JSON list of C-alpha atoms in Angstrom, two decimals:
[
{"chain": "A", "resi": 1, "resn": "MET", "atom": "CA", "xyz": [0.00, 0.00, 0.00]},
{"chain": "A", "resi": 2, "resn": "ASN", "atom": "CA", "xyz": [1.24, 3.47, -0.88]},
{"chain": "A", "resi": 3, "resn": "ILE", "atom": "CA", "xyz": [1.76, 5.47, 2.32]},
{"chain": "A", "resi": 4, "resn": "LEU", "atom": "CA", "xyz": [-0.49, 8.24, 1.01]},
{"chain": "A", "resi": 5, "resn": "ASP", "atom": "CA", "xyz": [-3.34, 5.74, 0.82]},
{"chain": "A", "resi": 6, "resn": "ARG", "atom": "CA", "xyz": [-3.21, 5.44, 4.60]},
{"chain": "A", "resi": 7, "resn": "PHE", "atom": "CA", "xyz": [-4.38, 9.04, 4.92]},
{"chain": "A", "resi": 8, "resn": "THR", "atom": "CA", "xyz": [-7.71, 8.36, 3.26]},
{"chain": "A", "resi": 9, "resn": "LEU", "atom": "CA", "xyz": [-10.90, 8.55, 5.33]},
{"chain": "A", "resi": 10, "resn": "LYS", "atom": "CA", "xyz": [-13.14, 7.27, 2.54]},
{"chain": "A", "resi": 11, "resn": "GLY", "atom": "CA", "xyz": [-16.39, 5.85, 3.88]},
{"chain": "A", "resi": 12, "resn": "GLN", "atom": "CA", "xyz": [-15.80, 7.01, 7.43]},
{"chain": "A", "resi": 13, "resn": "ILE", "atom": "CA", "xyz": [-18.16, 9.05, 9.60]},
{"chain": "A", "resi": 14, "resn": "ALA", "atom": "CA", "xyz": [-16.71, 11.95, 11.58]},
{"chain": "A", "resi": 15, "resn": "MET", "atom": "CA", "xyz": [-18.16, 14.35, 14.14]},
{"chain": "A", "resi": 16, "resn": "VAL", "atom": "CA", "xyz": [-16.39, 17.62, 14.94]},
{"chain": "A", "resi": 17, "resn": "THR", "atom": "CA", "xyz": [-17.69, 19.88, 17.70]},
{"chain": "A", "resi": 18, "resn": "GLY", "atom": "CA", "xyz": [-17.40, 23.63, 17.30]},
{"chain": "A", "resi": 19, "resn": "ALA", "atom": "CA", "xyz": [-16.92, 23.17, 13.56]},
{"chain": "A", "resi": 20, "resn": "GLY", "atom": "CA", "xyz": [-18.82, 26.17, 12.28]},
{"chain": "A", "resi": 21, "resn": "ARG", "atom": "CA", "xyz": [-15.64, 28.20, 11.97]},
{"chain": "A", "resi": 22, "resn": "GLY", "atom": "CA", "xyz": [-12.01, 28.42, 13.05]},
{"chain": "A", "resi": 23, "resn": "LEU", "atom": "CA", "xyz": [-9.95, 25.34, 13.79]},
{"chain": "A", "resi": 24, "resn": "GLY", "atom": "CA", "xyz": [-13.01, 23.10, 13.99]},
{"chain": "A", "resi": 25, "resn": "PHE", "atom": "CA", "xyz": [-14.07, 24.02, 10.48]},
{"chain": "A", "resi": 26, "resn": "GLU", "atom": "CA", "xyz": [-10.58, 23.46, 9.09]},
{"chain": "A", "resi": 27, "resn": "MET", "atom": "CA", "xyz": [-10.43, 19.99, 10.65]},
{"chain": "A", "resi": 28, "resn": "ALA", "atom": "CA", "xyz": [-13.89, 19.13, 9.33]},
{"chain": "A", "resi": 29, "resn": "ARG", "atom": "CA", "xyz": [-12.95, 20.32, 5.86]},
{"chain": "A", "resi": 30, "resn": "ALA", "atom": "CA", "xyz": [-9.77, 18.24, 5.91]},
{"chain": "A", "resi": 31, "resn": "PHE", "atom": "CA", "xyz": [-11.70, 15.11, 6.87]},
{"chain": "A", "resi": 32, "resn": "ALA", "atom": "CA", "xyz": [-14.18, 15.73, 4.06]},
{"chain": "A", "resi": 33, "resn": "ASP", "atom": "CA", "xyz": [-11.35, 16.31, 1.59]},
{"chain": "A", "resi": 34, "resn": "ALA", "atom": "CA", "xyz": [-9.98, 12.90, 2.63]},
{"chain": "A", "resi": 35, "resn": "GLY", "atom": "CA", "xyz": [-13.32, 11.21, 1.92]},
{"chain": "A", "resi": 36, "resn": "ALA", "atom": "CA", "xyz": [-15.19, 11.22, 5.23]},
{"chain": "A", "resi": 37, "resn": "HIS", "atom": "CA", "xyz": [-18.78, 12.26, 5.74]},
{"chain": "A", "resi": 38, "resn": "VAL", "atom": "CA", "xyz": [-18.52, 14.97, 8.38]},
{"chain": "A", "resi": 39, "resn": "PHE", "atom": "CA", "xyz": [-21.08, 16.12, 10.91]},
{"chain": "A", "resi": 40, "resn": "VAL", "atom": "CA", "xyz": [-20.38, 19.78, 11.54]},
{"chain": "A", "resi": 41, "resn": "THR", "atom": "CA", "xyz": [-21.73, 20.52, 15.02]},
{"chain": "A", "resi": 42, "resn": "GLY", "atom": "CA", "xyz": [-22.15, 23.56, 17.24]},
{"chain": "A", "resi": 43, "resn": "ARG", "atom": "CA", "xyz": [-24.88, 25.85, 18.56]},
{"chain": "A", "resi": 44, "resn": "THR", "atom": "CA", "xyz": [-25.70, 28.22, 15.71]},
{"chain": "A", "resi": 45, "resn": "THR", "atom": "CA", "xyz": [-27.68, 26.66, 12.89]},
{"chain": "A", "resi": 46, "resn": "GLU", "atom": "CA", "xyz": [-26.92, 29.36, 10.30]},
{"chain": "A", "resi": 47, "resn": "THR", "atom": "CA", "xyz": [-23.17, 29.20, 10.88]},
{"chain": "A", "resi": 48, "resn": "LEU", "atom": "CA", "xyz": [-23.12, 25.41, 10.75]},
{"chain": "A", "resi": 49, "resn": "GLU", "atom": "CA", "xyz": [-25.21, 25.24, 7.59]},
{"chain": "A", "resi": 50, "resn": "ALA", "atom": "CA", "xyz": [-22.90, 27.73, 5.90]},
{"chain": "A", "resi": 51, "resn": "ALA", "atom": "CA", "xyz": [-19.88, 25.66, 6.93]},
{"chain": "A", "resi": 52, "resn": "ALA", "atom": "CA", "xyz": [-21.43, 22.41, 5.70]},
{"chain": "A", "resi": 53, "resn": "HIS", "atom": "CA", "xyz": [-22.48, 24.09, 2.43]},
{"chain": "A", "resi": 54, "resn": "SER", "atom": "CA", "xyz": [-18.93, 25.33, 1.90]},
{"chain": "A", "resi": 55, "resn": "ILE", "atom": "CA", "xyz": [-17.58, 21.80, 2.33]},
{"chain": "A", "resi": 56, "resn": "VAL", "atom": "CA", "xyz": [-20.15, 20.33, -0.03]},
{"chain": "A", "resi": 57, "resn": "GLU", "atom": "CA", "xyz": [-19.54, 23.05, -2.63]},
{"chain": "A", "resi": 58, "resn": "ALA", "atom": "CA", "xyz": [-15.86, 22.05, -2.58]},
{"chain": "A", "resi": 59, "resn": "GLY", "atom": "CA", "xyz": [-16.79, 18.45, -3.35]},
{"chain": "A", "resi": 60, "resn": "GLY", "atom": "CA", "xyz": [-16.92, 17.04, 0.18]},
{"chain": "A", "resi": 61, "resn": "SER", "atom": "CA", "xyz": [-19.72, 15.41, 2.15]},
{"chain": "A", "resi": 62, "resn": "ALA", "atom": "CA", "xyz": [-21.03, 17.14, 5.26]},
{"chain": "A", "resi": 63, "resn": "GLU", "atom": "CA", "xyz": [-24.14, 18.06, 7.17]},
{"chain": "A", "resi": 64, "resn": "ALA", "atom": "CA", "xyz": [-24.90, 20.41, 10.03]},
{"chain": "A", "resi": 65, "resn": "VAL", "atom": "CA", "xyz": [-26.18, 19.34, 13.43]},
{"chain": "A", "resi": 66, "resn": "ALA", "atom": "CA", "xyz": [-26.96, 22.17, 15.84]},
{"chain": "A", "resi": 67, "resn": "PHE", "atom": "CA", "xyz": [-27.22, 21.49, 19.57]},
{"chain": "A", "resi": 68, "resn": "ASP", "atom": "CA", "xyz": [-26.13, 22.96, 22.88]},
{"chain": "A", "resi": 69, "resn": "LEU", "atom": "CA", "xyz": [-23.05, 21.05, 24.02]},
{"chain": "A", "resi": 70, "resn": "THR", "atom": "CA", "xyz": [-23.94, 21.69, 27.66]},
{"chain": "A", "resi": 71, "resn": "ASP", "atom": "CA", "xyz": [-27.32, 19.98, 27.25]},
{"chain": "A", "resi": 72, "resn": "ALA", "atom": "CA", "xyz": [-26.82, 16.32, 28.21]},
{"chain": "A", "resi": 73, "resn": "SER", "atom": "CA", "xyz": [-29.96, 15.18, 26.39]},
{"chain": "A", "resi": 74, "resn": "ALA", "atom": "CA", "xyz": [-28.98, 17.02, 23.22]},
{"chain": "A", "resi": 75, "resn": "ARG", "atom": "CA", "xyz": [-25.49, 15.51, 23.30]},
{"chain": "A", "resi": 76, "resn": "GLY", "atom": "CA", "xyz": [-26.88, 12.00, 23.46]},
{"chain": "A", "resi": 77, "resn": "SER", "atom": "CA", "xyz": [-29.41, 12.71, 20.75]},
{"chain": "A", "resi": 78, "resn": "ALA", "atom": "CA", "xyz": [-26.68, 13.97, 18.41]},
{"chain": "A", "resi": 79, "resn": "ILE", "atom": "CA", "xyz": [-24.71, 10.73, 18.71]},
{"chain": "A", "resi": 80, "resn": "ASP", "atom": "CA", "xyz": [-27.91, 8.71, 18.31]},
{"chain": "A", "resi": 81, "resn": "ARG", "atom": "CA", "xyz": [-28.83, 10.67, 15.18]},
{"chain": "A", "resi": 82, "resn": "ILE", "atom": "CA", "xyz": [-25.46, 10.03, 13.56]},
{"chain": "A", "resi": 83, "resn": "VAL", "atom": "CA", "xyz": [-25.40, 6.32, 14.36]},
{"chain": "A", "resi": 84, "resn": "GLY", "atom": "CA", "xyz": [-29.07, 5.91, 13.49]},
{"chain": "A", "resi": 85, "resn": "ARG", "atom": "CA", "xyz": [-28.49, 7.40, 10.05]},
{"chain": "A", "resi": 86, "resn": "HIS", "atom": "CA", "xyz": [-25.12, 5.85, 9.18]},
{"chain": "A", "resi": 87, "resn": "GLY", "atom": "CA", "xyz": [-24.75, 2.91, 11.54]},
{"chain": "A", "resi": 88, "resn": "ARG", "atom": "CA", "xyz": [-21.34, 3.96, 12.81]},
{"chain": "A", "resi": 89, "resn": "LEU", "atom": "CA", "xyz": [-19.10, 6.72, 14.13]},
{"chain": "A", "resi": 90, "resn": "ASP", "atom": "CA", "xyz": [-15.42, 6.51, 13.26]},
{"chain": "A", "resi": 91, "resn": "ILE", "atom": "CA", "xyz": [-13.99, 9.84, 14.41]},
{"chain": "A", "resi": 92, "resn": "LEU", "atom": "CA", "xyz": [-14.91, 12.21, 17.22]},
{"chain": "A", "resi": 93, "resn": "VAL", "atom": "CA", "xyz": [-13.10, 15.52, 17.60]},
{"chain": "A", "resi": 94, "resn": "ASN", "atom": "CA", "xyz": [-13.81, 17.33, 20.87]},
{"chain": "A", "resi": 95, "resn": "ASN", "atom": "CA", "xyz": [-12.87, 20.81, 19.73]},
{"chain": "A", "resi": 96, "resn": "VAL", "atom": "CA", "xyz": [-15.19, 23.24, 21.54]},
{"chain": "A", "resi": 97, "resn": "GLY", "atom": "CA", "xyz": [-13.43, 25.54, 24.00]},
{"chain": "A", "resi": 98, "resn": "ALA", "atom": "CA", "xyz": [-14.94, 28.58, 25.69]},
{"chain": "A", "resi": 99, "resn": "ARG", "atom": "CA", "xyz": [-12.55, 31.00, 27.39]},
{"chain": "A", "resi": 100, "resn": "ASP", "atom": "CA", "xyz": [-12.92, 33.64, 30.08]},
{"chain": "A", "resi": 101, "resn": "ARG", "atom": "CA", "xyz": [-9.73, 35.58, 30.67]},
{"chain": "A", "resi": 102, "resn": "ARG", "atom": "CA", "xyz": [-9.66, 37.13, 34.15]},
{"chain": "A", "resi": 103, "resn": "PRO", "atom": "CA", "xyz": [-8.02, 36.52, 37.52]},
{"chain": "A", "resi": 104, "resn": "LEU", "atom": "CA", "xyz": [-9.37, 33.60, 39.49]},
{"chain": "A", "resi": 105, "resn": "THR", "atom": "CA", "xyz": [-10.45, 35.94, 42.29]},
{"chain": "A", "resi": 106, "resn": "ASP", "atom": "CA", "xyz": [-12.91, 37.56, 39.85]},
{"chain": "A", "resi": 107, "resn": "PHE", "atom": "CA", "xyz": [-14.71, 34.26, 39.21]},
{"chain": "A", "resi": 108, "resn": "GLU", "atom": "CA", "xyz": [-17.82, 33.13, 40.99]},
{"chain": "A", "resi": 109, "resn": "ASP", "atom": "CA", "xyz": [-18.49, 29.41, 41.34]},
{"chain": "A", "resi": 110, "resn": "ARG", "atom": "CA", "xyz": [-21.14, 29.56, 38.63]},
{"chain": "A", "resi": 111, "resn": "HIS", "atom": "CA", "xyz": [-18.65, 31.00, 36.15]},
{"chain": "A", "resi": 112, "resn": "ILE", "atom": "CA", "xyz": [-16.16, 28.25, 36.90]},
{"chain": "A", "resi": 113, "resn": "ALA", "atom": "CA", "xyz": [-18.85, 25.58, 36.57]},
{"chain": "A", "resi": 114, "resn": "ALA", "atom": "CA", "xyz": [-20.01, 26.98, 33.23]},
{"chain": "A", "resi": 115, "resn": "LEU", "atom": "CA", "xyz": [-16.52, 26.90, 31.73]},
{"chain": "A", "resi": 116, "resn": "LEU", "atom": "CA", "xyz": [-15.80, 23.40, 32.98]},
{"chain": "A", "resi": 117, "resn": "ASP", "atom": "CA", "xyz": [-19.16, 22.19, 31.72]},
{"chain": "A", "resi": 118, "resn": "THR", "atom": "CA", "xyz": [-18.43, 23.44, 28.20]},
{"chain": "A", "resi": 119, "resn": "ASP", "atom": "CA", "xyz": [-14.70, 22.74, 27.99]},
{"chain": "A", "resi": 120, "resn": "LEU", "atom": "CA", "xyz": [-14.40, 19.46, 29.90]},
{"chain": "A", "resi": 121, "resn": "LEU", "atom": "CA", "xyz": [-17.56, 17.76, 31.10]},
{"chain": "A", "resi": 122, "resn": "ALA", "atom": "CA", "xyz": [-19.25, 17.84, 27.69]},
{"chain": "A", "resi": 123, "resn": "ALA", "atom": "CA", "xyz": [-16.22, 16.14, 26.14]},
{"chain": "A", "resi": 124, "resn": "ILE", "atom": "CA", "xyz": [-16.27, 13.43, 28.81]},
{"chain": "A", "resi": 125, "resn": "SER", "atom": "CA", "xyz": [-19.94, 12.73, 28.09]},
{"chain": "A", "resi": 126, "resn": "LEU", "atom": "CA", "xyz": [-19.59, 12.75, 24.30]},
{"chain": "A", "resi": 127, "resn": "SER", "atom": "CA", "xyz": [-16.51, 10.54, 24.45]},
{"chain": "A", "resi": 128, "resn": "ARG", "atom": "CA", "xyz": [-18.31, 8.03, 26.66]},
{"chain": "A", "resi": 129, "resn": "ASP", "atom": "CA", "xyz": [-21.17, 7.75, 24.17]},
{"chain": "A", "resi": 130, "resn": "ALA", "atom": "CA", "xyz": [-18.79, 7.59, 21.20]},
{"chain": "A", "resi": 131, "resn": "VAL", "atom": "CA", "xyz": [-16.68, 4.88, 22.82]},
{"chain": "A", "resi": 132, "resn": "LYS", "atom": "CA", "xyz": [-19.75, 2.64, 23.17]},
{"chain": "A", "resi": 133, "resn": "VAL", "atom": "CA", "xyz": [-20.32, 2.88, 19.43]},
{"chain": "A", "resi": 134, "resn": "MET", "atom": "CA", "xyz": [-16.66, 2.57, 18.46]},
{"chain": "A", "resi": 135, "resn": "ALA", "atom": "CA", "xyz": [-16.04, -0.42, 20.73]},
{"chain": "A", "resi": 136, "resn": "ALA", "atom": "CA", "xyz": [-18.97, -2.27, 19.17]},
{"chain": "A", "resi": 137, "resn": "GLN", "atom": "CA", "xyz": [-17.58, -1.69, 15.68]},
{"chain": "A", "resi": 138, "resn": "GLY", "atom": "CA", "xyz": [-14.01, -2.52, 16.78]},
{"chain": "A", "resi": 139, "resn": "ARG", "atom": "CA", "xyz": [-12.42, 0.74, 15.66]},
{"chain": "A", "resi": 140, "resn": "GLY", "atom": "CA", "xyz": [-12.40, 4.47, 16.31]},
{"chain": "A", "resi": 141, "resn": "ARG", "atom": "CA", "xyz": [-10.45, 7.67, 16.65]},
{"chain": "A", "resi": 142, "resn": "LEU", "atom": "CA", "xyz": [-10.84, 10.10, 19.55]},
{"chain": "A", "resi": 143, "resn": "ILE", "atom": "CA", "xyz": [-9.14, 13.48, 19.15]},
{"chain": "A", "resi": 144, "resn": "PHE", "atom": "CA", "xyz": [-9.15, 16.15, 21.84]},
{"chain": "A", "resi": 145, "resn": "VAL", "atom": "CA", "xyz": [-8.19, 19.75, 21.09]},
{"chain": "A", "resi": 146, "resn": "THR", "atom": "CA", "xyz": [-6.33, 20.98, 24.15]},
{"chain": "A", "resi": 147, "resn": "SER", "atom": "CA", "xyz": [-3.91, 23.92, 24.23]},
{"chain": "A", "resi": 148, "resn": "ILE", "atom": "CA", "xyz": [-0.32, 24.77, 24.97]},
{"chain": "A", "resi": 149, "resn": "VAL", "atom": "CA", "xyz": [-1.64, 26.81, 27.91]},
{"chain": "A", "resi": 150, "resn": "GLY", "atom": "CA", "xyz": [-2.24, 23.48, 29.61]},
{"chain": "A", "resi": 151, "resn": "GLU", "atom": "CA", "xyz": [1.53, 23.47, 30.14]},
{"chain": "A", "resi": 152, "resn": "MET", "atom": "CA", "xyz": [2.34, 27.19, 29.98]},
{"chain": "A", "resi": 153, "resn": "ALA", "atom": "CA", "xyz": [0.74, 29.51, 32.51]},
{"chain": "A", "resi": 154, "resn": "MET", "atom": "CA", "xyz": [-0.10, 33.17, 32.12]},
{"chain": "A", "resi": 155, "resn": "PRO", "atom": "CA", "xyz": [-1.82, 35.68, 34.42]},
{"chain": "A", "resi": 156, "resn": "GLY", "atom": "CA", "xyz": [-5.58, 36.12, 34.26]},
{"chain": "A", "resi": 157, "resn": "ASP", "atom": "CA", "xyz": [-6.35, 32.78, 32.64]},
{"chain": "A", "resi": 158, "resn": "ALA", "atom": "CA", "xyz": [-6.69, 30.21, 35.41]},
{"chain": "A", "resi": 159, "resn": "VAL", "atom": "CA", "xyz": [-9.78, 28.13, 34.62]},
{"chain": "A", "resi": 160, "resn": "TYR", "atom": "CA", "xyz": [-9.28, 27.44, 30.90]},
{"chain": "A", "resi": 161, "resn": "PRO", "atom": "CA", "xyz": [-5.96, 25.60, 31.42]},
{"chain": "A", "resi": 162, "resn": "VAL", "atom": "CA", "xyz": [-7.60, 23.48, 34.13]},
{"chain": "A", "resi": 163, "resn": "ALA", "atom": "CA", "xyz": [-10.14, 22.24, 31.60]},
{"chain": "A", "resi": 164, "resn": "LYS", "atom": "CA", "xyz": [-7.52, 21.66, 28.92]},
{"chain": "A", "resi": 165, "resn": "GLN", "atom": "CA", "xyz": [-5.31, 19.66, 31.28]},
{"chain": "A", "resi": 166, "resn": "GLY", "atom": "CA", "xyz": [-8.41, 17.71, 32.22]},
{"chain": "A", "resi": 167, "resn": "LEU", "atom": "CA", "xyz": [-8.89, 16.83, 28.55]},
{"chain": "A", "resi": 168, "resn": "THR", "atom": "CA", "xyz": [-5.29, 15.65, 28.38]},
{"chain": "A", "resi": 169, "resn": "GLY", "atom": "CA", "xyz": [-5.90, 13.39, 31.37]},
{"chain": "A", "resi": 170, "resn": "LEU", "atom": "CA", "xyz": [-9.08, 12.07, 29.79]},
{"chain": "A", "resi": 171, "resn": "MET", "atom": "CA", "xyz": [-7.29, 11.44, 26.50]},
{"chain": "A", "resi": 172, "resn": "ARG", "atom": "CA", "xyz": [-4.54, 9.43, 28.18]},
{"chain": "A", "resi": 173, "resn": "SER", "atom": "CA", "xyz": [-6.99, 7.45, 30.28]},
{"chain": "A", "resi": 174, "resn": "LEU", "atom": "CA", "xyz": [-9.03, 6.52, 27.22]},
{"chain": "A", "resi": 175, "resn": "ALA", "atom": "CA", "xyz": [-5.87, 5.61, 25.31]},
{"chain": "A", "resi": 176, "resn": "VAL", "atom": "CA", "xyz": [-5.23, 2.95, 27.93]},
{"chain": "A", "resi": 177, "resn": "GLU", "atom": "CA", "xyz": [-8.84, 1.98, 28.54]},
{"chain": "A", "resi": 178, "resn": "CYS", "atom": "CA", "xyz": [-9.99, 1.72, 24.92]},
{"chain": "A", "resi": 179, "resn": "GLY", "atom": "CA", "xyz": [-6.93, 0.53, 23.01]},
{"chain": "A", "resi": 180, "resn": "ALA", "atom": "CA", "xyz": [-8.01, -3.10, 23.21]},
{"chain": "A", "resi": 181, "resn": "HIS", "atom": "CA", "xyz": [-11.17, -2.13, 21.31]},
{"chain": "A", "resi": 182, "resn": "GLY", "atom": "CA", "xyz": [-9.20, -0.70, 18.37]},
{"chain": "A", "resi": 183, "resn": "ILE", "atom": "CA", "xyz": [-9.78, 2.88, 19.51]},
{"chain": "A", "resi": 184, "resn": "THR", "atom": "CA", "xyz": [-6.93, 5.36, 19.59]},
{"chain": "A", "resi": 185, "resn": "SER", "atom": "CA", "xyz": [-7.09, 8.49, 21.73]},
{"chain": "A", "resi": 186, "resn": "ASN", "atom": "CA", "xyz": [-4.86, 11.49, 21.08]},
{"chain": "A", "resi": 187, "resn": "ALA", "atom": "CA", "xyz": [-4.79, 15.27, 21.45]},
{"chain": "A", "resi": 188, "resn": "ILE", "atom": "CA", "xyz": [-3.77, 18.33, 19.48]},
{"chain": "A", "resi": 189, "resn": "ALA", "atom": "CA", "xyz": [-2.39, 21.26, 21.47]},
{"chain": "A", "resi": 190, "resn": "PRO", "atom": "CA", "xyz": [-2.60, 24.43, 19.33]},
{"chain": "A", "resi": 191, "resn": "GLY", "atom": "CA", "xyz": [-0.64, 27.57, 19.99]},
{"chain": "A", "resi": 192, "resn": "MET", "atom": "CA", "xyz": [-1.42, 31.04, 18.67]},
{"chain": "A", "resi": 193, "resn": "PHE", "atom": "CA", "xyz": [-3.82, 30.75, 15.73]},
{"chain": "A", "resi": 194, "resn": "ALA", "atom": "CA", "xyz": [-5.38, 33.66, 13.87]},
{"chain": "A", "resi": 195, "resn": "THR", "atom": "CA", "xyz": [-8.95, 32.36, 13.98]},
{"chain": "A", "resi": 196, "resn": "GLU", "atom": "CA", "xyz": [-12.03, 34.56, 13.76]},
{"chain": "A", "resi": 197, "resn": "THR", "atom": "CA", "xyz": [-12.18, 34.62, 17.56]},
{"chain": "A", "resi": 198, "resn": "ASN", "atom": "CA", "xyz": [-8.58, 35.82, 17.77]},
{"chain": "A", "resi": 199, "resn": "ALA", "atom": "CA", "xyz": [-8.70, 38.17, 14.76]},
{"chain": "A", "resi": 200, "resn": "ALA", "atom": "CA", "xyz": [-8.40, 41.38, 16.78]},
{"chain": "A", "resi": 201, "resn": "LEU", "atom": "CA", "xyz": [-5.51, 39.99, 18.82]},
{"chain": "A", "resi": 202, "resn": "ALA", "atom": "CA", "xyz": [-3.71, 38.68, 15.74]},
{"chain": "A", "resi": 203, "resn": "GLU", "atom": "CA", "xyz": [-3.86, 42.13, 14.14]},
{"chain": "A", "resi": 204, "resn": "ASN", "atom": "CA", "xyz": [-2.81, 44.00, 17.27]},
{"chain": "A", "resi": 205, "resn": "PRO", "atom": "CA", "xyz": [0.72, 45.38, 16.70]},
{"chain": "A", "resi": 206, "resn": "ASP", "atom": "CA", "xyz": [1.78, 44.39, 20.22]},
{"chain": "A", "resi": 207, "resn": "MET", "atom": "CA", "xyz": [0.62, 40.80, 19.65]},
{"chain": "A", "resi": 208, "resn": "VAL", "atom": "CA", "xyz": [2.27, 40.68, 16.25]},
{"chain": "A", "resi": 209, "resn": "ALA", "atom": "CA", "xyz": [5.50, 41.71, 17.95]},
{"chain": "A", "resi": 210, "resn": "PHE", "atom": "CA", "xyz": [4.90, 39.16, 20.72]},
{"chain": "A", "resi": 211, "resn": "ALA", "atom": "CA", "xyz": [4.54, 36.38, 18.15]},
{"chain": "A", "resi": 212, "resn": "ARG", "atom": "CA", "xyz": [7.74, 37.44, 16.42]},
{"chain": "A", "resi": 213, "resn": "GLN", "atom": "CA", "xyz": [9.56, 37.29, 19.74]},
{"chain": "A", "resi": 214, "resn": "ARG", "atom": "CA", "xyz": [8.08, 34.12, 21.24]},
{"chain": "A", "resi": 215, "resn": "VAL", "atom": "CA", "xyz": [7.25, 31.91, 18.24]},
{"chain": "A", "resi": 216, "resn": "PRO", "atom": "CA", "xyz": [10.32, 30.58, 16.39]},
{"chain": "A", "resi": 217, "resn": "LEU", "atom": "CA", "xyz": [8.41, 30.84, 13.10]},
{"chain": "A", "resi": 218, "resn": "GLN", "atom": "CA", "xyz": [7.78, 34.49, 14.07]},
{"chain": "A", "resi": 219, "resn": "ARG", "atom": "CA", "xyz": [4.08, 34.59, 13.25]},
{"chain": "A", "resi": 220, "resn": "TRP", "atom": "CA", "xyz": [0.59, 33.47, 14.24]},
{"chain": "A", "resi": 221, "resn": "GLY", "atom": "CA", "xyz": [-0.62, 30.18, 12.80]},
{"chain": "A", "resi": 222, "resn": "ARG", "atom": "CA", "xyz": [-3.14, 30.09, 9.96]},
{"chain": "A", "resi": 223, "resn": "PRO", "atom": "CA", "xyz": [-6.28, 28.11, 10.86]},
{"chain": "A", "resi": 224, "resn": "ASP", "atom": "CA", "xyz": [-5.74, 25.71, 7.95]},
{"chain": "A", "resi": 225, "resn": "GLU", "atom": "CA", "xyz": [-2.39, 24.72, 9.46]},
{"chain": "A", "resi": 226, "resn": "ILE", "atom": "CA", "xyz": [-4.21, 22.61, 12.05]},
{"chain": "A", "resi": 227, "resn": "ALA", "atom": "CA", "xyz": [-5.69, 20.37, 9.34]},
{"chain": "A", "resi": 228, "resn": "GLY", "atom": "CA", "xyz": [-2.69, 18.14, 8.68]},
{"chain": "A", "resi": 229, "resn": "ALA", "atom": "CA", "xyz": [-2.29, 17.24, 12.33]},
{"chain": "A", "resi": 230, "resn": "ALA", "atom": "CA", "xyz": [-5.96, 16.33, 12.66]},
{"chain": "A", "resi": 231, "resn": "LEU", "atom": "CA", "xyz": [-6.01, 14.28, 9.46]},
{"chain": "A", "resi": 232, "resn": "PHE", "atom": "CA", "xyz": [-2.91, 12.37, 10.55]},
{"chain": "A", "resi": 233, "resn": "LEU", "atom": "CA", "xyz": [-4.38, 11.41, 13.91]},
{"chain": "A", "resi": 234, "resn": "ALA", "atom": "CA", "xyz": [-7.73, 10.47, 12.35]},
{"chain": "A", "resi": 235, "resn": "SER", "atom": "CA", "xyz": [-6.19, 8.29, 9.65]},
{"chain": "A", "resi": 236, "resn": "ASP", "atom": "CA", "xyz": [-4.59, 4.87, 9.47]},
{"chain": "A", "resi": 237, "resn": "ALA", "atom": "CA", "xyz": [-1.25, 6.64, 9.10]},
{"chain": "A", "resi": 238, "resn": "ALA", "atom": "CA", "xyz": [-1.47, 7.10, 12.89]},
{"chain": "A", "resi": 239, "resn": "SER", "atom": "CA", "xyz": [-2.74, 3.58, 13.63]},
{"chain": "A", "resi": 240, "resn": "PHE", "atom": "CA", "xyz": [-0.06, 3.00, 16.31]},
{"chain": "A", "resi": 241, "resn": "VAL", "atom": "CA", "xyz": [-0.16, 6.52, 17.77]},
{"chain": "A", "resi": 242, "resn": "ASN", "atom": "CA", "xyz": [-2.09, 6.40, 21.03]},
{"chain": "A", "resi": 243, "resn": "GLY", "atom": "CA", "xyz": [-2.01, 8.62, 24.12]},
{"chain": "A", "resi": 244, "resn": "HIS", "atom": "CA", "xyz": [-0.02, 11.38, 22.42]},
{"chain": "A", "resi": 245, "resn": "VAL", "atom": "CA", "xyz": [-0.32, 15.18, 22.53]},
{"chain": "A", "resi": 246, "resn": "LEU", "atom": "CA", "xyz": [0.66, 16.62, 19.14]},
{"chain": "A", "resi": 247, "resn": "THR", "atom": "CA", "xyz": [1.70, 20.23, 19.67]},
{"chain": "A", "resi": 248, "resn": "VAL", "atom": "CA", "xyz": [1.03, 22.61, 16.78]},
{"chain": "A", "resi": 249, "resn": "ASP", "atom": "CA", "xyz": [2.44, 25.97, 17.87]},
{"chain": "A", "resi": 250, "resn": "GLY", "atom": "CA", "xyz": [5.30, 26.92, 15.57]},
{"chain": "A", "resi": 251, "resn": "GLY", "atom": "CA", "xyz": [7.75, 25.95, 18.30]},
{"chain": "A", "resi": 252, "resn": "MET", "atom": "CA", "xyz": [6.49, 28.42, 20.91]},
{"chain": "A", "resi": 253, "resn": "SER", "atom": "CA", "xyz": [6.34, 25.90, 23.75]},
{"chain": "A", "resi": 254, "resn": "VAL", "atom": "CA", "xyz": [9.97, 24.81, 23.38]},
{"chain": "A", "resi": 255, "resn": "ARG", "atom": "CA", "xyz": [11.55, 28.26, 23.22]},
{"chain": "A", "resi": 256, "resn": "MET", "atom": "CA", "xyz": [13.41, 29.48, 26.28]}
]
């Protein structure tokens, strides 16, 4: 078999959370380009439908599924809908990540709970339901989008890294727990990406200078530059990669 053939996702079913735009959309588009049918999920129907339409217009296969990730019933229904329609789920990307930058002393318990619910607890629940399906079919790929801030601290951003480190712990636990079922579990830790959410920051002269100083490639990442890492982990090219955090940050996290 040609090594490039191992990157195909032809006939596979993928679900990407938070895929209406940004990194989630780029990962979904890459999966569709590789032959998968992709469920583009998130909260806003219009955004998701536009994203799915864009993928289809480019020759891929995708559909939008809108639901609130913090709604336990809606999460379960989304998995049921996918499996009911296609009989399987091959790839789950837990990508959603809300952020609230402020000192911990400014948080109330309800704010902390809301962030953890979105960034961590929802991924635990979705992964549990996906694992049941993947174990029955004897194969699956779990991918968790964490962050380099799980390892690198900065002031005024205490709760988000807690959730991201929690995802890393979940990923490693599932790598051990689910490997015997043919399921791999890995993570992608992005650095500074110029997504729609970060557009103002990426254009700020001070942050441009910061990237030049701290990132060895001296720039912010383009959203599409996440796609190769996601496709690799989702494909048979990574069939023996399990329990790994793939950092995609231009070298920022290794610079002294």
